[in-house]
Coordinates of C-alpha atoms in Angstrom, one line a residue:
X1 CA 53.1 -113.6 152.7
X2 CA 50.2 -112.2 152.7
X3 CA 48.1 -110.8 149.5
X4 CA 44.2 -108.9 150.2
X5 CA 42.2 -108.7 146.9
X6 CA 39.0 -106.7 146.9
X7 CA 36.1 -108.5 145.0
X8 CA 34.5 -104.8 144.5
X9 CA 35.0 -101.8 145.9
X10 CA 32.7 -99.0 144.9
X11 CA 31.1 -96.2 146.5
X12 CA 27.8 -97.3 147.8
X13 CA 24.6 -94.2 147.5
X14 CA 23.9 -93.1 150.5
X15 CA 20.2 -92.5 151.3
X16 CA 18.3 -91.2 148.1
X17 CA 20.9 -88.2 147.1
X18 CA 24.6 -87.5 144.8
X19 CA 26.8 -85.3 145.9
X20 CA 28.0 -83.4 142.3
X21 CA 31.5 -83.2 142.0
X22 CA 31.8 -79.3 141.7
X23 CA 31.9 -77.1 144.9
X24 CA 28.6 -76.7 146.5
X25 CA 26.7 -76.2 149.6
X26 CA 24.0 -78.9 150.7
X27 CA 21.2 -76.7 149.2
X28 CA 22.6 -78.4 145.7
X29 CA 22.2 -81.9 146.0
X30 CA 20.1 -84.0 143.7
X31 CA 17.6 -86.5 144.4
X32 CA 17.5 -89.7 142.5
X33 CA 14.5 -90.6 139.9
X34 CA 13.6 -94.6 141.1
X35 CA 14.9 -95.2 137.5
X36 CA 18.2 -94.0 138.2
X37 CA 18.7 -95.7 141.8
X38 CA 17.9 -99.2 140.1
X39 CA 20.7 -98.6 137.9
X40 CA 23.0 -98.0 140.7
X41 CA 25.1 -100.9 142.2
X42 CA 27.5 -101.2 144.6
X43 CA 29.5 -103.2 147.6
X44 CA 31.1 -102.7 150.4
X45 CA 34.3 -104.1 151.6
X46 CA 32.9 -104.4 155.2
X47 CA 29.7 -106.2 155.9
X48 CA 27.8 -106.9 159.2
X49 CA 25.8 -109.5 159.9
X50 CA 23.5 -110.7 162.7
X51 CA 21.9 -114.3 163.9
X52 CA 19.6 -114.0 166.3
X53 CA 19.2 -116.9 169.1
X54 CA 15.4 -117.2 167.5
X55 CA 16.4 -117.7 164.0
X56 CA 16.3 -120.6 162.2
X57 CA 19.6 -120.4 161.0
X58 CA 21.1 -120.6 164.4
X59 CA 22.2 -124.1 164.8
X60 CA 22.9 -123.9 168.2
X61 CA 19.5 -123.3 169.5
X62 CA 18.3 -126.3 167.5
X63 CA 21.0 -129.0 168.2
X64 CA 20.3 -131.5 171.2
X65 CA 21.9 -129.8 174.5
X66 CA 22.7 -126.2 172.5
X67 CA 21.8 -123.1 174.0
X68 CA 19.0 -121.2 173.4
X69 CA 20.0 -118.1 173.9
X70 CA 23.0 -117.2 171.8
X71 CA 23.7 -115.0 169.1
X72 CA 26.0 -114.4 165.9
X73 CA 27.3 -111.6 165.1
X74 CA 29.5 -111.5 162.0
X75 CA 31.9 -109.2 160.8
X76 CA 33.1 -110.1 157.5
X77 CA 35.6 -108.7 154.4
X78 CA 34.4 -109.1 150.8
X79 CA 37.9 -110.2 149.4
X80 CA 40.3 -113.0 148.9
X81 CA 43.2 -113.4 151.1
X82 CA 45.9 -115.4 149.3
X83 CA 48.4 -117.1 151.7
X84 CA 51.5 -118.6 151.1
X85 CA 53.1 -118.8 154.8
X86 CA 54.9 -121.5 156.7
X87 CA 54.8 -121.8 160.3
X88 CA 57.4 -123.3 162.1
X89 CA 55.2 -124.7 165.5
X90 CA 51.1 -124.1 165.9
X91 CA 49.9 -124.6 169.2
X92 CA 46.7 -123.7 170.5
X93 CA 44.9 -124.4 173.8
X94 CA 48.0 -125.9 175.6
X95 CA 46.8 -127.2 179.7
X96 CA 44.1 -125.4 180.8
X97 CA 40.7 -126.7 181.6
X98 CA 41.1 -129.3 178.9
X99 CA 44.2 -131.2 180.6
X100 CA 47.5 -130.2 181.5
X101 CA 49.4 -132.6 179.4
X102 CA 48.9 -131.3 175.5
X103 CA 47.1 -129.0 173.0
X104 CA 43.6 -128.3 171.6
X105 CA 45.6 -128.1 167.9
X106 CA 49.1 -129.0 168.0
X107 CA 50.8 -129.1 164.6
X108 CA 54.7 -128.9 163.2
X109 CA 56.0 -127.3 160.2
X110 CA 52.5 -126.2 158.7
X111 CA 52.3 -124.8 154.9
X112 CA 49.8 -123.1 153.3
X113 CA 50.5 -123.0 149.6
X114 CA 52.7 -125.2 148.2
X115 CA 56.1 -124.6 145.4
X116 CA 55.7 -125.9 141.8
X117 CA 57.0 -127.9 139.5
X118 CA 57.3 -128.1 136.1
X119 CA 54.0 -129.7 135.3
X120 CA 52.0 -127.3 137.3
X121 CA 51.2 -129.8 140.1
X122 CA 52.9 -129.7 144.3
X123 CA 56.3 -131.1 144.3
X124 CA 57.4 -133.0 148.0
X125 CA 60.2 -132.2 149.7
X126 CA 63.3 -134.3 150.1
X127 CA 62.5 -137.4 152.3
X128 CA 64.3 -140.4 153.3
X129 CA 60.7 -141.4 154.3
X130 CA 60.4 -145.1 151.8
X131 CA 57.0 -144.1 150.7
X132 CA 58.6 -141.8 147.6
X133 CA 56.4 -139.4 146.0
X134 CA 54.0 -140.5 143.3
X135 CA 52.1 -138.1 142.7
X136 CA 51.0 -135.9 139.6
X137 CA 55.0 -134.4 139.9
X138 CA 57.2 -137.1 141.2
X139 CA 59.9 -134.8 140.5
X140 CA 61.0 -133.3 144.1
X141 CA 64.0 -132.1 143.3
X142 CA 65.1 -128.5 144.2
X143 CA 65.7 -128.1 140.3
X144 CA 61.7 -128.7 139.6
X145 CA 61.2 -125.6 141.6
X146 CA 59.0 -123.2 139.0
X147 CA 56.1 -121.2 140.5
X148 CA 54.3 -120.6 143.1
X149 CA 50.7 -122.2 144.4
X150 CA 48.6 -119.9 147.1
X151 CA 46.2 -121.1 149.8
X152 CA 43.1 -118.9 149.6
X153 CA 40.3 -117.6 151.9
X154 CA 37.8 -116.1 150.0
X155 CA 35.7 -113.8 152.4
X156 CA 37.2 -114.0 155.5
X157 CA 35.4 -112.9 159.1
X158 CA 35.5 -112.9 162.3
X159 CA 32.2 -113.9 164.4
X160 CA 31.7 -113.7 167.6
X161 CA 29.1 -115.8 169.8
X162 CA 27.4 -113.8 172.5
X163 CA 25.3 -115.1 175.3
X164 CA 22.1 -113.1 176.3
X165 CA 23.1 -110.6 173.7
X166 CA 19.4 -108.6 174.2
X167 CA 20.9 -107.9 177.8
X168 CA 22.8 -105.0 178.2
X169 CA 23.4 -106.4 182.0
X170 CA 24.3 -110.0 181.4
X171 CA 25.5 -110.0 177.8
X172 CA 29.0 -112.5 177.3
X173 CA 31.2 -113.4 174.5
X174 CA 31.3 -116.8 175.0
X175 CA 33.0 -117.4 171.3
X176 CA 35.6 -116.1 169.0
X177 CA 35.6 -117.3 165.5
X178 CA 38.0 -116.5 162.3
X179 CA 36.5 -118.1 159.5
X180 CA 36.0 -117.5 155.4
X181 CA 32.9 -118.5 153.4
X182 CA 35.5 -121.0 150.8
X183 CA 39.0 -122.7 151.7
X184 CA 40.7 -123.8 148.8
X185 CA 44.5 -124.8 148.0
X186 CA 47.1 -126.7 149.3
X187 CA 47.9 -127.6 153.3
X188 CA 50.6 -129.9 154.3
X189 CA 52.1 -130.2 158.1
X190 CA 55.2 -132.0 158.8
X191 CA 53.1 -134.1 161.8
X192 CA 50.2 -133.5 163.4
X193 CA 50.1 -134.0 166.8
X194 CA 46.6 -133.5 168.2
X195 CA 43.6 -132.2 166.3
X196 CA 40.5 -130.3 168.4
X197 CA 37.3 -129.8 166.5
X198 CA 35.6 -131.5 163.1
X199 CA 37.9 -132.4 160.3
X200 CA 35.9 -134.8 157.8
X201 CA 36.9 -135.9 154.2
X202 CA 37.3 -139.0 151.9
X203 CA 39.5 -141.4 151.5
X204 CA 40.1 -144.0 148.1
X205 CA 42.3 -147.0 149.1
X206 CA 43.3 -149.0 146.9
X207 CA 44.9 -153.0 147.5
X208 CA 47.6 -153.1 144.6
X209 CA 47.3 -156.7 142.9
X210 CA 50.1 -158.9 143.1
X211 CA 51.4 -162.1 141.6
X212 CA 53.3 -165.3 143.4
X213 CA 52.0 -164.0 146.9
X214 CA 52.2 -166.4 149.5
X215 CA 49.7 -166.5 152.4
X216 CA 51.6 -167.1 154.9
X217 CA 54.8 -165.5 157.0
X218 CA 58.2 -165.5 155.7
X219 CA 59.4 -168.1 158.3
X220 CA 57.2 -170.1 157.9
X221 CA 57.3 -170.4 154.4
X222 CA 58.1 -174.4 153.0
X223 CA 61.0 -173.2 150.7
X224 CA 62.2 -177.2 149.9
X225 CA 59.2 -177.1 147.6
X226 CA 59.2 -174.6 145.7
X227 CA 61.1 -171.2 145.1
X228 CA 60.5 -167.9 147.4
X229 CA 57.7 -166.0 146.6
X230 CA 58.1 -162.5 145.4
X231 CA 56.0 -161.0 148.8
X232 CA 54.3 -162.5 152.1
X233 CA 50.4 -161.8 153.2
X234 CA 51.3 -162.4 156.8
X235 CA 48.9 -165.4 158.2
X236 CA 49.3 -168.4 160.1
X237 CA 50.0 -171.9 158.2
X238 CA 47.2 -174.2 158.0
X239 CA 46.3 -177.1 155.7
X240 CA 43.7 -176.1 153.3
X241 CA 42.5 -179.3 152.1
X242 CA 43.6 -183.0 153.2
X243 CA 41.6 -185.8 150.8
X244 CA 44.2 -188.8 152.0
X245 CA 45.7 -188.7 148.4
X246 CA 45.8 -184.8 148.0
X247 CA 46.8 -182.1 150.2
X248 CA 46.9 -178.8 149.8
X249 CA 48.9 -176.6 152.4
X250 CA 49.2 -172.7 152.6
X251 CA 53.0 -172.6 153.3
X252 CA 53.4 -174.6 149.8
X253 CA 51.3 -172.3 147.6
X254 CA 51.3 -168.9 145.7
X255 CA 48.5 -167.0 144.2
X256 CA 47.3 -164.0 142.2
X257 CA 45.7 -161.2 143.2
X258 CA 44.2 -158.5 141.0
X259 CA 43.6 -155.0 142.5
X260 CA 40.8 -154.1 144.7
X261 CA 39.5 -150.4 145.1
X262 CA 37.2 -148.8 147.8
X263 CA 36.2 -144.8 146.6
X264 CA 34.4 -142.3 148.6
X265 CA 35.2 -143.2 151.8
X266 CA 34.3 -141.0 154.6
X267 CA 37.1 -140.3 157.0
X268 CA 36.5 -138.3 160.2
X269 CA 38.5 -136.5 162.7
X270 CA 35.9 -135.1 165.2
X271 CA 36.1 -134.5 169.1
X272 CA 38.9 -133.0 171.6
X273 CA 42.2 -133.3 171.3
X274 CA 42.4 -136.4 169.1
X275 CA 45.4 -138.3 167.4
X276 CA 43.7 -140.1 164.7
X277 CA 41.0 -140.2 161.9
X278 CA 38.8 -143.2 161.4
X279 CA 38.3 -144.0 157.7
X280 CA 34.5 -145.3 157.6
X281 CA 32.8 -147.8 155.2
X282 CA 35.8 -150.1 154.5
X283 CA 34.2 -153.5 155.1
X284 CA 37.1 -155.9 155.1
X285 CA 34.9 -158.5 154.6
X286 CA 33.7 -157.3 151.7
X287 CA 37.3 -156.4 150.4
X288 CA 38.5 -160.3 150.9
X289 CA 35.5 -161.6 149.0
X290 CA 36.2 -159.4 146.4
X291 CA 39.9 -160.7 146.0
X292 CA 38.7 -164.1 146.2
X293 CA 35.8 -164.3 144.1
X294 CA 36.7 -161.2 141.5
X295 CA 34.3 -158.5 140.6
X296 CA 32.5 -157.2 137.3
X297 CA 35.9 -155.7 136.9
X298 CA 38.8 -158.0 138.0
X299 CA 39.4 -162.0 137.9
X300 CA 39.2 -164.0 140.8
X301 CA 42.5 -165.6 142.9
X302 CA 44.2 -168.3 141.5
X303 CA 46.6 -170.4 142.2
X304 CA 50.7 -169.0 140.9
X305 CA 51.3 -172.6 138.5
X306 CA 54.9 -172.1 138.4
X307 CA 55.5 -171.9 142.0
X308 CA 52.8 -173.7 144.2
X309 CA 52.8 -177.1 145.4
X310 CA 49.9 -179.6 145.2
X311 CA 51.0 -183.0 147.3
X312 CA 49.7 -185.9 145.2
X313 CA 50.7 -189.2 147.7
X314 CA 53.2 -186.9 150.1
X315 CA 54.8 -186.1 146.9
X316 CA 54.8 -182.6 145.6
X317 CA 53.4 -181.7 142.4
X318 CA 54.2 -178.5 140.6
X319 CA 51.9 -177.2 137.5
X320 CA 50.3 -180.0 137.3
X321 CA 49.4 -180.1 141.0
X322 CA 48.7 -176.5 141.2
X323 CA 46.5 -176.9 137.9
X324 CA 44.5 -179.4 139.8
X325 CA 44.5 -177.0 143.1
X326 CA 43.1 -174.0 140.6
X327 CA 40.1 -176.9 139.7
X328 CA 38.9 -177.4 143.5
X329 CA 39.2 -173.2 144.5
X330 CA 35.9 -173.4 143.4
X331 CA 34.5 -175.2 146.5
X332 CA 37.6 -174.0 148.7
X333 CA 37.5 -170.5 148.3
X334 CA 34.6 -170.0 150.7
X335 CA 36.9 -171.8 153.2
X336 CA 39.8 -169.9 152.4
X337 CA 37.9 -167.0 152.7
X338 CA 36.6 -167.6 156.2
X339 CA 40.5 -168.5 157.1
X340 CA 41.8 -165.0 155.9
X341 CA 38.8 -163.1 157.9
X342 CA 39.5 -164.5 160.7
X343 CA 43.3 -163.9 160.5
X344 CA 42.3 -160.4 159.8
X345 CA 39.8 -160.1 162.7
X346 CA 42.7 -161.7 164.7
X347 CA 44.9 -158.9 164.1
X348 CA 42.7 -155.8 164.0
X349 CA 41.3 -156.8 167.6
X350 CA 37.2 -157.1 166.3
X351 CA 35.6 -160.3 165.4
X352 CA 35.0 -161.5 161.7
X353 CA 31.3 -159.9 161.7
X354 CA 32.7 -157.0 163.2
X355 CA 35.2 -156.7 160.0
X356 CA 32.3 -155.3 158.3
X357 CA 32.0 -152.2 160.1
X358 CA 35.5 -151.8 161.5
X359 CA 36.3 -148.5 160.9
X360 CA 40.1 -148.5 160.4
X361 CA 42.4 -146.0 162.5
X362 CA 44.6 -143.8 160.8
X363 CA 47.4 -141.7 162.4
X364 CA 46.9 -138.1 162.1
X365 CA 51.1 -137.9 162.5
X366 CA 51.1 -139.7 159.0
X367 CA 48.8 -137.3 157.2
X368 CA 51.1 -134.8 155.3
X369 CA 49.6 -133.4 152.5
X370 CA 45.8 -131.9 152.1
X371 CA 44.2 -130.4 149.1
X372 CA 41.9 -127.8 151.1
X373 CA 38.8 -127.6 149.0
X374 CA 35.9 -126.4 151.4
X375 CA 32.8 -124.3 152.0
X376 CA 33.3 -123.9 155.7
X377 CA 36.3 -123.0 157.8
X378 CA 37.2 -121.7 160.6
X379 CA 39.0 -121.9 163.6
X380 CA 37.3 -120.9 167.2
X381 CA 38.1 -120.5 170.9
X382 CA 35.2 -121.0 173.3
X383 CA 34.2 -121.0 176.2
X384 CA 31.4 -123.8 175.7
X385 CA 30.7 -126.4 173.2
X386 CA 28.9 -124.3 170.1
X387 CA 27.4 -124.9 167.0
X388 CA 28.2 -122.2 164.9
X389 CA 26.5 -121.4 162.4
X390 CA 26.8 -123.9 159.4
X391 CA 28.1 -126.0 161.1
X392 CA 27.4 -129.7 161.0
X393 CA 28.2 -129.8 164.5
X394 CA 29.4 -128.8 167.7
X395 CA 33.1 -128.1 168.2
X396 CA 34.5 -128.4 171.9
X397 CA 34.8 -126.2 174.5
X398 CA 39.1 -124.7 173.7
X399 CA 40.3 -123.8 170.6
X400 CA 38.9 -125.6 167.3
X401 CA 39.3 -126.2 163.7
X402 CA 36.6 -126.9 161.2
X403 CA 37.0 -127.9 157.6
X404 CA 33.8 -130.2 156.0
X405 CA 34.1 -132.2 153.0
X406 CA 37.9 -130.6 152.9
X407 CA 40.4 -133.2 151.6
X408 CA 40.8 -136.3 149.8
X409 CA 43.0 -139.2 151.8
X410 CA 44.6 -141.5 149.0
X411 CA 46.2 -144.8 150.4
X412 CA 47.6 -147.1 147.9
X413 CA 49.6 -150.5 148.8
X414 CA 50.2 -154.0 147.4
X415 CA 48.0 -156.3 148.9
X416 CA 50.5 -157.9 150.7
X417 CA 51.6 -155.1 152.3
X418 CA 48.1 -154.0 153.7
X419 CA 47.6 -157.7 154.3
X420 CA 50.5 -158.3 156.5
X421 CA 50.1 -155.1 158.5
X422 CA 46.6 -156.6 159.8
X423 CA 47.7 -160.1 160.2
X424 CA 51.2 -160.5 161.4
X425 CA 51.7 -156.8 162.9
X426 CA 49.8 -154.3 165.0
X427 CA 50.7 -151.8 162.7
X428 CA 47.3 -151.0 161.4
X429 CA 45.4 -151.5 164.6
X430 CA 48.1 -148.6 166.1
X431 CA 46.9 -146.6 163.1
X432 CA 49.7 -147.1 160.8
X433 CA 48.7 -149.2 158.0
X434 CA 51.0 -147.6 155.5
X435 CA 52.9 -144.6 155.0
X436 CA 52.1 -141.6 152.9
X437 CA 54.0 -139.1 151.0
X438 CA 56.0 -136.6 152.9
X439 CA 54.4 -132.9 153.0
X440 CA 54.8 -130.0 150.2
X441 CA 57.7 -128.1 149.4
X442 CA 57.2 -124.4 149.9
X443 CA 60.3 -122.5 149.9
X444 CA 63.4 -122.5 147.3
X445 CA 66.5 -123.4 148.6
X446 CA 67.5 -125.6 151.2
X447 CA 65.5 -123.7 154.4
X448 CA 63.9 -125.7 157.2
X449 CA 61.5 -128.1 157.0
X450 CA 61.2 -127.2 152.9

């Protein structure tokens, strides 16, 4: 569905004259006093534009390896289009000069708009997917259904790239773009399989805190000496501390966590045909001295006292053990701390400095739902790498999407789950650290992928 709402649409003067609205001939027309045009407004719906390749708003010409002699010619609609559409299968770019084997954009079961619920906010559809909905309406349910949400393009155009466009003889179109001037609303895609172009957003993750967490794998867990934990972090067993008369292993141990947050992240999907986003500016290292020491804001790790197990002589101590263990984490947490980062490291493939700038792979297949809210989109077919016009970069030679600054990414797990997904599986180093909530509901009833 498709809904076209003119911003203004007036009559614009033409020249210096009126045309009165009784019969005449053209010997009757009246000029304008200067005082009367100023008070005269008006806009089209139509409006042309044009960047020339010596402008300094052509990006093209400026960027490293651009072309210096394209144009920009823009033909744009002073309007909103409101969308509320599903498409069944998007593909874009398929073989060609790119490779025979997939697609520039590739995407199933796309939605632009999204079906309300009762409080106003996108409801999910009906998943067996164990990540439930959590959102601001939890309430999927076909019975929720109330309204209506559109995705909108305010001032849509199409632009068109032309090589030696002064040249009557040698002029090209060497790009096609559709774009609008604002994006805003909801977007959610049933997978996304490949992605061609520049995508970027931020992402908030945030490690859940736990208590009785062990450190270590579920098999390898010492269960004759205490009771099971309530969740497993993933790492190898080691011994933490040995004095002769104390030791301290991390098989016989449970400890508290308190929640850990990392805001603003930048996430970026840029380049040709590419399967995942890298979430930027996680530093893991950072992340684990931040559940070990604490922060202005949360309390340090501690040791569970009612289910870890201090060995005083080979024998274990409970409380009292564990209340002794909670007395030496001051001079073992920086141990501790190394031993977790390098499990980490381990797992992710890097090296413990390198968990400081790891930036984390995320599946684009697990991305489902996007709150659009951008200043430039568009999507482009060209016949060269270009730099439209604001844009922050180059897209790809094929068909392209762009959306800057467009969404918001929110992952949010118990630690042990994120934990154990470095450490003991590849899951996050295949880009699957955790799951997300399944994309929006936009149709009533029961109708494909709704």
């Amino acid at each position: 569905m498709f809904r076209i709402k003119p911003l203004y649409l007036t009559l614009l003067t033409l020249s210096a004259f009126a045309m009165p609205l009784t019969h005449a001939t053209s010997t009757t027309l009246m000029s304008l006093s200067d005082e009367q045009l100023s008070e005269t407004t008006g806009q089209a719906l139509m409006s042309l534009s044009y960047i020339a390749p010596t402008d300094t708003a052509n990006l093209e010409r400026q960027r490293a390896g651009g072309s210096a002699n394209i144009g920009f010619y823009k033909l744009g609609l002073e309007a909103e289009l409101e969308l509320n559409t599903n498409i069944k299968k998007l593909q874009l770019g398929c073989g060609g000069s790119n490779g025979a084997d997939a697609c520039d954009l590739d995407l199933d079961n796309i939605s632009f708009g999204c079906i309300t619920g009762a409080s106003g906010y996108c409801i999910t559809t009906t998943t067996t997917n164990p990540k439930q909905p959590t959102g601001l309406d939890s309430n999927n349910s076909i019975g929720n259904q109330k309204n209506m949400k559109d995705f909108v393009l305010t001032n849509p155009y199409f632009q068109f790239a032309i090589k030696n466009p002064n040249s009557a003889s040698t002029r090209e179109v060497v790009g096609v773009r559709i774009g609008a001037e604002k994006a805003e609303g909801p977007l959610s895609i049933g997978s996304l399989n490949t992605f061609s172009g520049y995508f970027t957003g931020k992402s908030n993750l945030t490690m859940q805190g736990e208590t009785n967490v062990s450190p270590v794998r579920s098999d390898t867990w010492n269960q004759r000496a205490i009771s099971t934990p309530s969740a497993f972090l993933g790492l190898d067993d080691a011994t933490i501390l040995n004095l002769g008369l104390a030791s301290v292993k991390y098989s016989e141990i449970t400890a508290n966590y308190s929640t850990v947050s990392r805001n603003g992240l930048i996430v970026s999907v840029v380049g040709n045909r590419v399967t995942q986003a890298k979430i930027q500016g996680l530093n893991l290292s950072a992340v684990v001295d931040d559940i070990m020491y604490g922060t202005s804001t949360s309390p340090a790790l501690e040791l569970n006292t009612s289910n870890s197990c201090v060995r005083i002589i080979g024998i274990c101590s409970g409380s009292f053990g564990a209340n002794i263990g909670n007395a030496l984490l001051p001079v073992l947490r920086g141990g501790i701390s190394d031993y977790i980062k390098q499990q980490l490291a381990t797992g992710l493939g890097t090296t413990v400095s390198g968990l400081s700038t790891y930036q984390m792979p995320y599946n684009l297949s697990n991305v489902h739902q996007i709150d659009v809210n951008s200043n430039t989109f568009g999507i482009a077919l060209s016949a060269q790498n270009i730099q439209y016009p604001d844009y922050a970069a180059a897209v790809s030679k094929g068909w392209s999407m762009y959306l800057q600054d467009a969404f918001t990414l929110n992952i949010s797990d118990k630690v042990s789950s994120l934990v154990s997904n470095i450490a003991s599986s590849s899951n996050a180093r295949d880009g699957n650290i955790t799951l997300l909530e399944q994309p929006y509901r936009n149709c009533y009833g029961n109708l494909k992928f709704c």
